[in-house]
Coordinates of C-alpha atoms in Angstrom, one line a residue:
M1 CA -4.9 35.7 -14.4
A2 CA -3.4 33.9 -11.3
P3 CA -4.9 30.2 -10.7
E4 CA -7.9 30.3 -8.5
M5 CA -7.4 28.8 -4.8
I6 CA -10.7 28.9 -2.7
P7 CA -9.9 28.2 1.0
I8 CA -12.5 26.1 2.6
E9 CA -14.6 27.6 5.6
G10 CA -14.9 26.2 8.7
E11 CA -12.0 23.9 8.2
E12 CA -9.3 24.2 10.8
K13 CA -5.7 24.6 9.2
K14 CA -3.4 21.7 9.2
R15 CA 0.5 21.7 9.0
V16 CA 1.0 20.0 5.5
C17 CA 4.3 18.7 4.4
Y18 CA 4.5 17.9 0.8
F19 CA 7.8 15.2 -0.6
F20 CA 8.7 15.4 -4.0
D21 CA 11.7 14.5 -5.9
S22 CA 12.5 15.4 -9.0
D23 CA 14.3 12.6 -10.2
V24 CA 11.4 10.3 -10.0
S25 CA 10.3 11.5 -13.4
G26 CA 13.3 10.2 -15.0
F27 CA 12.6 6.7 -14.6
H28 CA 10.6 4.3 -17.1
Y29 CA 9.1 0.9 -16.6
G30 CA 9.8 0.3 -20.5
P31 CA 7.9 0.8 -23.9
G32 CA 4.1 -0.4 -23.5
H33 CA 4.2 -0.6 -19.7
P34 CA 1.1 1.4 -18.3
M35 CA 3.0 2.4 -15.0
K36 CA 4.5 6.0 -16.0
P37 CA 6.4 7.8 -13.0
T38 CA 6.0 11.0 -15.1
R39 CA 2.5 11.3 -13.6
I40 CA 4.0 12.3 -10.7
R41 CA 6.0 15.1 -12.0
M42 CA 2.7 16.2 -14.0
C43 CA 0.7 16.4 -10.3
H44 CA 3.7 18.2 -9.0
S45 CA 3.7 20.8 -11.7
L46 CA -0.4 21.4 -11.2
V47 CA 0.6 21.7 -7.6
M48 CA 3.3 24.7 -8.1
N49 CA 1.7 26.4 -11.0
Y50 CA -1.7 26.6 -8.9
G51 CA 0.4 28.0 -6.2
L52 CA 0.2 25.1 -3.5
Y53 CA 3.5 26.0 -2.5
K54 CA 2.5 28.8 -0.2
K55 CA 0.2 26.6 1.8
M56 CA 2.7 24.2 2.6
E57 CA 6.3 22.6 3.4
I58 CA 7.8 20.8 0.6
F59 CA 10.6 18.4 1.1
R60 CA 13.1 16.0 -1.0
A61 CA 13.2 13.4 1.3
K62 CA 16.5 11.3 1.7
P63 CA 16.2 8.1 0.0
A64 CA 15.9 5.0 2.0
T65 CA 18.8 2.6 2.4
K66 CA 18.8 -1.0 2.1
R67 CA 19.4 -1.2 5.6
E68 CA 16.2 0.9 6.2
M69 CA 14.3 -1.6 3.7
T70 CA 15.2 -4.8 5.8
Q71 CA 13.1 -3.4 8.4
F72 CA 10.3 -5.2 6.5
H73 CA 11.9 -7.1 3.3
S74 CA 14.3 -9.8 3.4
D75 CA 18.2 -9.2 3.1
D76 CA 18.4 -11.3 0.0
Y77 CA 15.8 -9.6 -1.6
V78 CA 16.8 -6.0 -1.0
D79 CA 20.2 -7.1 -2.1
F80 CA 19.0 -8.5 -5.3
L81 CA 17.2 -5.2 -6.2
S82 CA 20.3 -3.0 -5.6
R83 CA 22.2 -5.2 -8.0
I84 CA 20.2 -6.0 -10.9
T85 CA 20.1 -3.7 -13.9
P86 CA 19.2 -4.2 -17.9
L87 CA 23.0 -5.0 -18.5
N88 CA 23.6 -7.7 -16.1
M89 CA 19.8 -9.3 -15.6
N90 CA 20.9 -12.3 -17.3
S91 CA 23.0 -13.3 -14.6
F92 CA 19.9 -13.1 -12.7
I93 CA 17.7 -15.7 -14.4
K94 CA 16.8 -17.9 -11.2
E95 CA 16.6 -15.1 -9.0
Q96 CA 13.9 -13.3 -11.1
H97 CA 11.7 -16.3 -11.1
K98 CA 12.3 -16.6 -7.3
Y99 CA 11.3 -13.0 -6.8
N100 CA 8.6 -12.4 -9.3
V101 CA 10.5 -9.5 -11.4
G102 CA 10.1 -9.9 -15.0
D103 CA 7.0 -9.3 -16.7
D104 CA 4.7 -6.7 -14.8
C105 CA 7.6 -5.9 -12.8
P106 CA 10.1 -5.3 -15.2
V107 CA 13.9 -4.5 -14.6
F108 CA 15.0 -1.1 -15.6
D109 CA 17.7 1.5 -15.3
G110 CA 17.9 2.8 -11.9
L111 CA 15.1 0.4 -10.5
F112 CA 16.6 0.3 -6.8
E113 CA 17.0 4.4 -7.0
Y114 CA 13.4 4.8 -8.0
C115 CA 12.3 2.1 -5.0
S116 CA 14.6 4.3 -2.4
I117 CA 12.7 7.5 -3.5
S118 CA 9.4 6.1 -3.0
A119 CA 10.5 4.4 0.5
G120 CA 12.4 7.5 1.7
G121 CA 9.5 9.9 1.1
S122 CA 7.0 7.7 2.9
M123 CA 9.4 6.8 5.8
E124 CA 10.0 10.8 6.4
G125 CA 6.7 11.6 6.2
A126 CA 5.9 9.0 8.9
A127 CA 8.6 10.4 11.0
R128 CA 7.5 13.9 10.7
L129 CA 3.8 13.0 11.7
S130 CA 5.1 11.2 14.6
R131 CA 7.5 14.0 15.8
D132 CA 4.3 16.6 15.4
K133 CA 6.5 18.5 12.8
C134 CA 3.3 18.3 10.6
D135 CA -0.5 17.3 10.9
I136 CA -0.6 15.9 7.3
A137 CA 2.5 14.2 5.2
I138 CA 2.2 13.6 1.2
N139 CA 4.0 11.2 -0.9
W140 CA 2.5 10.7 -4.2
A141 CA 5.6 8.5 -5.2
G142 CA 4.3 6.2 -2.7
G143 CA 1.4 3.8 -2.1
L144 CA 3.4 1.0 -3.7
H145 CA 0.9 -1.5 -1.7
H146 CA 1.2 -5.2 -3.7
A147 CA 4.9 -5.5 -3.0
K148 CA 5.7 -8.5 -0.7
K149 CA 8.5 -9.7 2.0
S150 CA 10.7 -11.3 -0.9
E151 CA 8.8 -10.8 -3.9
A152 CA 7.6 -8.1 -6.6
S153 CA 4.1 -7.5 -7.6
G154 CA 1.6 -5.6 -9.5
F155 CA 4.5 -2.7 -10.6
C156 CA 5.4 -2.5 -6.9
Y157 CA 9.2 -3.7 -5.9
V158 CA 9.5 -2.4 -2.6
N159 CA 6.3 -1.7 0.3
D160 CA 7.0 1.8 1.3
I161 CA 3.7 1.6 2.9
V162 CA 4.5 -1.1 5.2
L163 CA 8.0 0.6 6.0
G164 CA 6.0 4.0 7.0
I165 CA 3.5 2.2 9.2
L166 CA 6.4 0.6 11.1
E167 CA 7.9 3.8 11.6
L168 CA 4.4 5.3 12.9
L169 CA 4.2 2.2 15.2
R170 CA 7.3 3.5 17.2
Y171 CA 5.1 6.1 18.6
H172 CA 1.5 5.3 18.3
T173 CA -0.4 2.4 19.8
R174 CA -2.5 1.5 16.9
V175 CA -2.7 2.8 13.3
L176 CA -5.4 2.9 11.0
Y177 CA -4.5 1.8 6.8
V178 CA -7.3 2.9 4.4
D179 CA -6.8 1.6 0.9
I180 CA -9.4 3.4 -1.9
D181 CA -7.3 1.8 -5.0
V182 CA -9.2 -0.4 -7.3
H183 CA -7.1 -3.1 -6.5
H184 CA -6.8 -5.2 -2.8
G185 CA -4.1 -3.7 -1.0
D186 CA -2.6 -7.1 -0.4
G187 CA 1.0 -6.5 0.5
V188 CA 0.3 -4.1 3.4
E189 CA -2.9 -6.5 4.5
E190 CA -0.4 -9.7 4.3
A191 CA 2.4 -8.1 6.5
F192 CA -0.1 -7.0 9.5
Y193 CA -2.3 -10.0 9.2
T194 CA -1.4 -11.6 12.7
T195 CA -1.3 -8.3 14.9
D196 CA -4.0 -6.0 16.1
R197 CA -1.5 -3.2 16.2
V198 CA -2.7 -2.4 12.5
M199 CA -6.1 -2.5 11.1
T200 CA -6.4 -2.4 7.4
C201 CA -9.1 -1.6 5.6
S202 CA -9.6 -2.0 1.9
F203 CA -12.4 -0.9 -0.8
H204 CA -11.6 -2.8 -4.0
K205 CA -12.7 -4.4 -7.2
Y206 CA -12.9 -8.6 -6.5
G207 CA -13.4 -11.3 -8.7
E208 CA -11.4 -12.6 -11.4
Y209 CA -9.0 -9.5 -11.1
F210 CA -5.9 -8.9 -9.9
P211 CA -4.2 -9.6 -7.4
G212 CA -7.4 -11.9 -6.8
T213 CA -7.5 -11.3 -2.7
G214 CA -9.6 -9.4 -0.5
E215 CA -12.6 -11.6 0.0
L216 CA -15.1 -10.8 2.5
R217 CA -14.1 -13.5 4.8
D218 CA -10.6 -12.4 5.0
I219 CA -10.4 -10.8 8.6
G220 CA -7.2 -11.7 9.8
I221 CA -6.1 -14.6 12.1
G222 CA -4.7 -14.8 15.7
K223 CA -4.2 -11.4 17.5
G224 CA -4.9 -9.7 14.1
K225 CA -8.4 -11.5 13.7
N226 CA -11.4 -8.9 12.7
Y227 CA -8.5 -6.3 12.0
A228 CA -8.5 -7.0 8.2
L229 CA -11.5 -5.3 6.7
N230 CA -12.2 -5.7 3.0
F231 CA -15.3 -4.4 1.3
P232 CA -15.2 -6.4 -2.2
L233 CA -17.0 -4.0 -5.3
R234 CA -18.3 -4.4 -8.5
D235 CA -18.0 -2.6 -11.7
G236 CA -19.0 0.5 -12.1
I237 CA -19.5 1.9 -8.6
S238 CA -21.0 5.5 -8.6
D239 CA -19.8 8.5 -6.3
E240 CA -23.1 8.0 -4.4
N241 CA -22.7 4.3 -3.6
Y242 CA -19.0 4.4 -2.9
K243 CA -19.9 6.8 -0.4
N244 CA -22.5 5.4 1.0
V245 CA -20.0 2.6 1.6
F246 CA -16.9 4.4 2.6
E247 CA -18.4 6.5 5.1
P248 CA -20.0 4.7 7.2
V249 CA -17.5 1.7 7.7
I250 CA -14.6 4.2 8.0
R251 CA -16.7 6.3 10.6
R252 CA -17.5 2.7 12.6
V253 CA -13.8 1.8 12.4
M254 CA -12.7 5.5 14.1
E255 CA -15.1 4.7 16.8
T256 CA -14.2 1.1 17.3
Y257 CA -10.3 1.3 16.8
D258 CA -9.4 4.6 17.7
P259 CA -6.1 4.8 15.9
G260 CA -3.5 7.3 16.8
A261 CA -2.6 7.8 12.8
V262 CA -3.8 7.1 9.6
V263 CA -2.6 6.0 6.2
L264 CA -4.3 6.7 3.3
Q265 CA -3.7 5.1 0.0
C266 CA -5.1 7.3 -2.9
G267 CA -4.6 5.0 -5.7
T268 CA -6.6 6.7 -8.7
D269 CA -7.0 3.4 -10.8
S270 CA -10.6 3.7 -9.2
L271 CA -11.7 6.9 -11.1
S272 CA -13.7 6.6 -13.8
G273 CA -11.9 6.1 -17.5
D274 CA -8.8 4.6 -15.9
K275 CA -7.0 2.2 -18.4
L276 CA -6.8 -0.6 -16.0
G277 CA -9.7 0.2 -13.7
C278 CA -13.4 -0.7 -14.0
F279 CA -15.1 1.7 -11.4
N280 CA -17.1 5.1 -12.6
V281 CA -16.2 7.3 -9.7
S282 CA -15.7 10.7 -10.3
M283 CA -12.7 13.0 -9.1
R284 CA -15.1 14.7 -6.4
G285 CA -16.2 11.3 -5.2
H286 CA -12.5 9.9 -5.1
A287 CA -11.4 13.3 -3.1
N288 CA -14.5 13.1 -1.0
C289 CA -12.8 10.0 1.0
V290 CA -9.8 12.1 1.6
K291 CA -11.8 15.1 3.0
F292 CA -13.8 12.7 5.0
V293 CA -10.5 11.0 6.7
K294 CA -9.1 14.3 7.3
S295 CA -12.1 15.5 9.1
F296 CA -10.8 13.0 12.0
G297 CA -8.2 15.3 12.9
K298 CA -5.8 12.4 12.8
P299 CA -2.2 12.4 12.0
L300 CA -2.5 11.6 8.0
L301 CA 0.2 10.1 5.8
M302 CA -1.4 10.4 2.1
L303 CA 0.4 8.2 -0.4
G304 CA 0.0 7.7 -4.3
G305 CA -0.8 4.2 -5.9
G306 CA -2.1 2.9 -8.8
G307 CA -3.4 5.2 -12.0
Y308 CA -2.8 4.9 -15.4
T309 CA -4.5 7.6 -17.2
M310 CA -2.1 10.0 -16.4
R311 CA -4.0 13.2 -17.2
N312 CA -6.4 12.2 -14.7
V313 CA -4.0 10.7 -12.1
S314 CA -2.3 14.3 -11.8
R315 CA -5.8 15.9 -11.7
A316 CA -7.2 14.1 -9.0
W317 CA -3.6 14.1 -6.7
A318 CA -3.5 18.0 -7.1
Y319 CA -6.6 18.5 -6.0
E320 CA -6.3 16.5 -3.1
T321 CA -3.0 18.2 -2.2
G322 CA -5.2 21.5 -2.1
L323 CA -7.9 19.9 0.1
A324 CA -5.1 18.7 2.8
A325 CA -3.7 22.4 2.6
G326 CA -7.2 23.5 3.3
V327 CA -8.5 25.2 -0.5
K328 CA -10.3 24.0 -3.3
L329 CA -8.6 24.7 -6.6
G330 CA -10.3 26.4 -9.4
A331 CA -11.7 24.7 -12.3
D332 CA -9.3 26.2 -15.2
I333 CA -6.0 24.7 -15.3
P334 CA -3.0 27.1 -15.1
I335 CA -0.3 27.0 -17.9
N336 CA 2.3 24.5 -16.9
E337 CA 4.6 22.0 -18.7
Y338 CA 2.2 19.6 -19.1
Y339 CA -0.5 21.8 -20.4
E340 CA -1.3 19.8 -23.6
Y341 CA -2.1 16.4 -21.6
F342 CA -5.4 18.0 -20.4
G343 CA -6.9 19.3 -23.6
P344 CA -9.4 19.7 -25.1
D345 CA -11.5 21.2 -21.9
Y346 CA -8.3 22.2 -19.6
Q347 CA -10.5 21.7 -16.8
L348 CA -9.6 20.4 -13.2
D349 CA -12.1 17.4 -13.3
V350 CA -12.5 13.7 -14.0
K351 CA -16.2 13.1 -14.4
S352 CA -18.0 9.5 -14.3
S353 CA -19.5 8.0 -17.4
N354 CA -22.7 6.4 -18.3
M355 CA -21.1 2.9 -16.9
E356 CA -24.0 0.9 -15.8
D357 CA -23.2 0.0 -11.8
M358 CA -23.3 -3.2 -10.8
N359 CA -23.4 -2.5 -7.1
T360 CA -27.1 -3.1 -6.6
R361 CA -28.6 -1.6 -3.0
G362 CA -29.2 -5.0 -1.6
Y363 CA -25.6 -6.3 -2.5
I364 CA -24.4 -2.8 -0.6
E365 CA -26.3 -3.2 2.5
R366 CA -25.7 -7.0 2.8
V367 CA -21.5 -6.4 2.6
K368 CA -22.1 -3.9 4.8
S369 CA -24.1 -5.5 7.2
I370 CA -21.3 -8.3 7.2
V371 CA -18.3 -5.7 7.8
M372 CA -20.2 -4.2 10.4
E373 CA -20.6 -7.4 12.4
H374 CA -16.9 -7.9 12.1
L375 CA -16.1 -4.3 13.8
R376 CA -18.5 -5.0 16.7
Q377 CA -16.9 -8.2 17.5
I378 CA -13.7 -6.0 18.2
G379 CA -15.3 -4.4 21.3
G380 CA -13.2 -1.7 21.4
P381 CA -9.7 -0.2 20.8
P382 CA -6.9 -3.2 21.8
S383 CA -4.8 -2.3 24.3
V384 CA -1.1 -2.1 23.8
Q385 CA 1.6 -2.3 26.5
M386 CA 4.0 0.5 26.1
T387 CA 7.7 1.0 26.4
D388 CA 10.1 3.4 25.8
V389 CA 10.5 4.4 22.1
P390 CA 13.4 3.1 20.5
R391 CA 16.0 5.8 20.0
G392 CA 18.1 6.2 17.1
P393 CA 20.7 8.8 15.3
L394 CA 17.9 10.3 13.5
D395 CA 15.9 11.5 16.3
E396 CA 18.1 13.7 17.9
E397 CA 18.6 15.7 14.9
M398 CA 14.9 15.3 13.8
N399 CA 14.0 17.4 16.9
D400 CA 15.4 20.4 15.7
P401 CA 16.7 20.0 12.0
N402 CA 17.5 23.7 11.6
E403 CA 19.1 24.5 14.6
D404 CA 22.1 26.0 13.3
D405 CA 19.9 28.3 11.4
D406 CA 20.3 31.3 13.7
L407 CA 24.2 31.5 13.5
I408 CA 23.7 32.3 10.0
S409 CA 25.0 35.9 9.2
P410 CA 22.3 38.2 8.6
D411 CA 24.4 39.6 5.5
V412 CA 24.9 36.2 4.4
R413 CA 22.3 35.0 1.8
R414 CA 20.1 32.2 2.7
P415 CA 20.5 28.5 1.6
Q416 CA 17.6 27.7 -1.0
R417 CA 16.4 24.7 1.1
L418 CA 15.8 27.3 3.8
L419 CA 13.8 29.3 1.3
D420 CA 11.7 26.8 0.1
S421 CA 10.6 25.0 3.3
R422 CA 8.9 28.4 4.3
R423 CA 5.6 28.7 3.5
Q424 CA 3.6 31.9 3.2
A425 CA 1.8 33.5 6.0
D426 CA -1.8 34.0 5.0
G427 CA -2.6 37.5 4.5
E428 CA 0.8 38.1 3.0
L429 CA 1.1 40.7 0.2
S430 CA 4.7 41.1 -0.5
D431 CA 5.4 38.7 -3.0
S432 CA 5.8 39.8 -6.5
D433 CA 4.8 36.8 -8.0
D434 CA 1.3 37.0 -6.7
E435 CA 0.2 40.0 -8.0
G436 CA -3.5 40.1 -9.6
E437 CA -4.3 37.8 -6.4
G438 CA -7.3 38.8 -4.2
D439 CA -8.7 41.1 -6.5
R440 CA -5.8 43.1 -7.0
R441 CA -4.5 44.7 -10.2
D442 CA -1.1 44.5 -12.0
H443 CA 0.9 47.5 -11.8
A444 CA 3.2 48.5 -14.5
S445 CA 5.2 51.8 -15.3
H446 CA 4.8 53.5 -18.4
R447 CA 7.9 54.5 -18.9
E448 CA 9.4 51.2 -19.1
P449 CA 8.1 47.8 -20.9
D450 CA 7.1 45.3 -18.9
V451 CA 7.8 42.1 -20.6
A452 CA 6.7 39.5 -18.1
R453 CA 3.1 41.4 -18.0
R454 CA 3.1 42.0 -21.7
F455 CA 3.8 38.4 -23.0
G456 CA 1.7 36.7 -19.8
T457 CA 4.6 34.3 -18.3
A458 CA 3.0 31.6 -16.2
T459 CA 2.9 32.3 -12.3
G460 CA 4.6 30.0 -10.0
I461 CA 8.1 28.6 -8.6
M462 CA 8.3 26.5 -11.9
Q463 CA 8.7 28.9 -14.9
T464 CA 8.3 26.9 -18.1
G465 CA 10.3 27.7 -21.1
S466 CA 13.5 28.7 -22.6
T467 CA 15.7 31.9 -22.1
H468 CA 16.6 32.5 -25.6
G469 CA 13.5 34.3 -27.1
I470 CA 11.7 37.5 -26.0
G471 CA 8.2 35.6 -25.1
P472 CA 7.6 32.6 -22.8
T473 CA 8.0 29.2 -24.3
I474 CA 5.4 26.6 -23.4
A475 CA 7.1 23.3 -22.6
L476 CA 5.7 20.4 -24.8
P477 CA 6.4 17.2 -22.9
V478 CA 7.3 14.3 -24.5
S479 CA 5.4 11.2 -23.8
V480 CA 7.8 8.8 -21.3
G481 CA 7.5 5.8 -21.7
N482 CA -16.6 -14.4 -7.3
V483 CA -18.2 -12.8 -3.6
A484 CA -19.1 -14.8 -0.3
V485 CA -22.4 -12.9 -0.6
G486 CA -23.4 -13.7 -4.4
G487 CA -21.3 -11.2 -6.2
S488 CA -19.8 -12.3 -9.6
G489 CA -16.5 -11.8 -11.2
S490 CA -15.9 -10.2 -14.5
A491 CA -13.4 -12.3 -16.8
D492 CA -13.0 -9.7 -19.4
D493 CA -10.8 -7.0 -17.8
E494 CA -8.2 -7.0 -19.7
M495 CA -5.0 -5.0 -19.4
E496 CA -5.2 -2.5 -21.9
V497 CA -2.6 0.3 -22.9
D498 CA -3.3 2.9 -24.7
E499 CA 0.2 4.6 -26.2
D500 CA -1.3 7.5 -27.0
D501 CA -0.9 9.6 -23.7
A502 CA -0.6 13.0 -25.2
P503 CA -1.3 14.2 -28.6
L504 CA 0.3 17.4 -30.0
S505 CA -2.4 18.8 -31.8
Q506 CA -2.5 22.3 -33.7
T507 CA -5.5 23.1 -31.9
V508 CA -3.6 22.8 -28.3
K509 CA -1.1 24.7 -29.4
A510 CA -3.2 27.5 -30.7
K511 CA -5.3 27.7 -27.2
A512 CA -1.6 27.8 -25.3
K513 CA -0.4 30.7 -27.3
K514 CA -3.5 32.3 -26.8
A515 CA -3.8 31.6 -23.4
T516 CA -0.3 33.7 -23.0
S517 CA -0.8 36.4 -25.8
P518 CA -1.4 37.1 -28.9
A519 CA 2.5 38.4 -29.6
A520 CA 3.7 35.2 -27.6
S521 CA 5.7 32.6 -29.6
V522 CA 5.2 29.4 -28.8
D523 CA 7.8 26.9 -29.1
A524 CA 6.4 23.4 -30.1
D525 CA 9.8 22.0 -29.4
A526 CA 11.2 22.9 -26.2
T527 CA 11.0 21.1 -23.4
T528 CA 11.5 21.9 -19.9
D529 CA 13.5 20.5 -17.6
A530 CA 12.9 22.6 -14.4
D531 CA 14.7 21.3 -11.1
T532 CA 12.9 21.4 -8.4
S533 CA 15.8 19.3 -6.6
S534 CA 16.5 22.5 -5.3
M535 CA 13.5 22.6 -3.0
A536 CA 15.4 20.2 -1.1
V537 CA 15.7 19.7 2.6
D538 CA 17.6 16.8 3.3
P539 CA 17.4 15.4 6.6
P540 CA 20.0 13.2 8.2
E541 CA 19.9 9.6 7.4
S542 CA 17.3 7.7 9.5
A543 CA 17.8 4.6 11.5
P544 CA 15.5 1.5 11.3
P545 CA 12.7 1.9 13.9
D546 CA 12.7 -1.0 16.1
T547 CA 9.0 -2.5 15.6
A548 CA 6.5 -3.9 18.2
S549 CA 6.8 -7.7 18.8
E550 CA 3.5 -7.9 18.0
V551 CA 4.0 -6.9 14.7
A552 CA 5.0 -9.8 12.7
P553 CA 5.0 -9.3 8.7
S554 CA 4.5 -12.8 7.5
S555 CA 6.9 -14.2 4.4
A556 CA 5.5 -14.1 0.8
S557 CA 4.1 -17.2 -0.6

């Protein structure tokens, strides 16, 4: 049975650009570390096997260069990141202390390449939004909001969000940044603390909790006064309370600030059951924030962020990718290379627990009234003196990256990058992969054995399994690696790392086997290295944007 995608009625269709680099899953922070880049590939596997590739364009962004990173970060810091490796790290002891690289932010193989992939997707997503090549851009490898100008922090080394916002500021007078991660978006707030061209709005746990910033009274300084909004929350906030906080504040922000573009950091450590989080928000409650921000029709850059229970991270981001593309994903998770991670129910849902909500109604209303007062003092959108958009070598080619396509002979096979960048037209019925969708039946000749139908192979671009057997092989992956208005903080929020991310049980194997066919042979030792790098539309190297004089990123402390 084909995975279910239900179109959202009454919603205007959006052009969606989705960025993914298959190399991102090959990086590992080290044993015992809660940040696992594999979660991005898990999300991508769900996205592909649900069939969302038909609803959007998929790109592999060009990794950001050192020069592009220095639009925000200091030259010395970027140079340090590009040179340090696990082999030579003992030669950089002094620099590691200076740049806060060590415990939370370890040195691992491919560190700079990992940062380049994250920053490259956010910057190109912003560039495509600015040039009206899409309405929504998604980069789940981004959202690393703790990184400072010259300092790593909170598992973040390069602040791709700031780099993406700087690109948006070349074309848009005002940019709104919204952060729904459980941690305060301190790196982004610090970068734009003195300007009115960027409003930062963060909903986070505050108290004795990392990073310890984001107090209600932190509102910006100078020209940026009242353009930094912080909504400190207590443990266990529910879907209802989160919605009662988020929607009124964001609606007033849109009315008061009128941004030209929005950047939404979708950190999933605010979900119930996260290893490092302390909220009680369900997947639907988290996704409601995405749906509400999307409803304003502004150019939207959706980024990843925190999230340390991998199966829940991938569930939420896949579901929110569907919302961006205008569909709701069905409850049953399709067969994919990480299928066993989603047991025992194999449902696309993250439910709330019975955790007590410490956010009383009086507390919520008190904080909300103070935040609204800060917005009232703005008085309306700030005016910005505009100049010609700075030009760079990227701009000319971004105008028409496929200008040479018409020169390709119709008798020549089209490059795979062109085929992967196409989205399926609504109502198209010609794909053989789609047999069974829309109440259509599979048809097979009785004269020839239909092996694929008989053994029930997984649908979608990413085919999982080996080619040495008759039946499909389900890939079983290896685990990679207090408040100004009277709130009280909790001191017992310890980092807790559960290494048992994906137990490989016989029960799950049996279920996966049953989901395909009674005759299918499930090879428990097979793993898939499906290379999605073929879905690569590599745009030309981008030149660093000239930022407005009003934007003055501050130095790290």
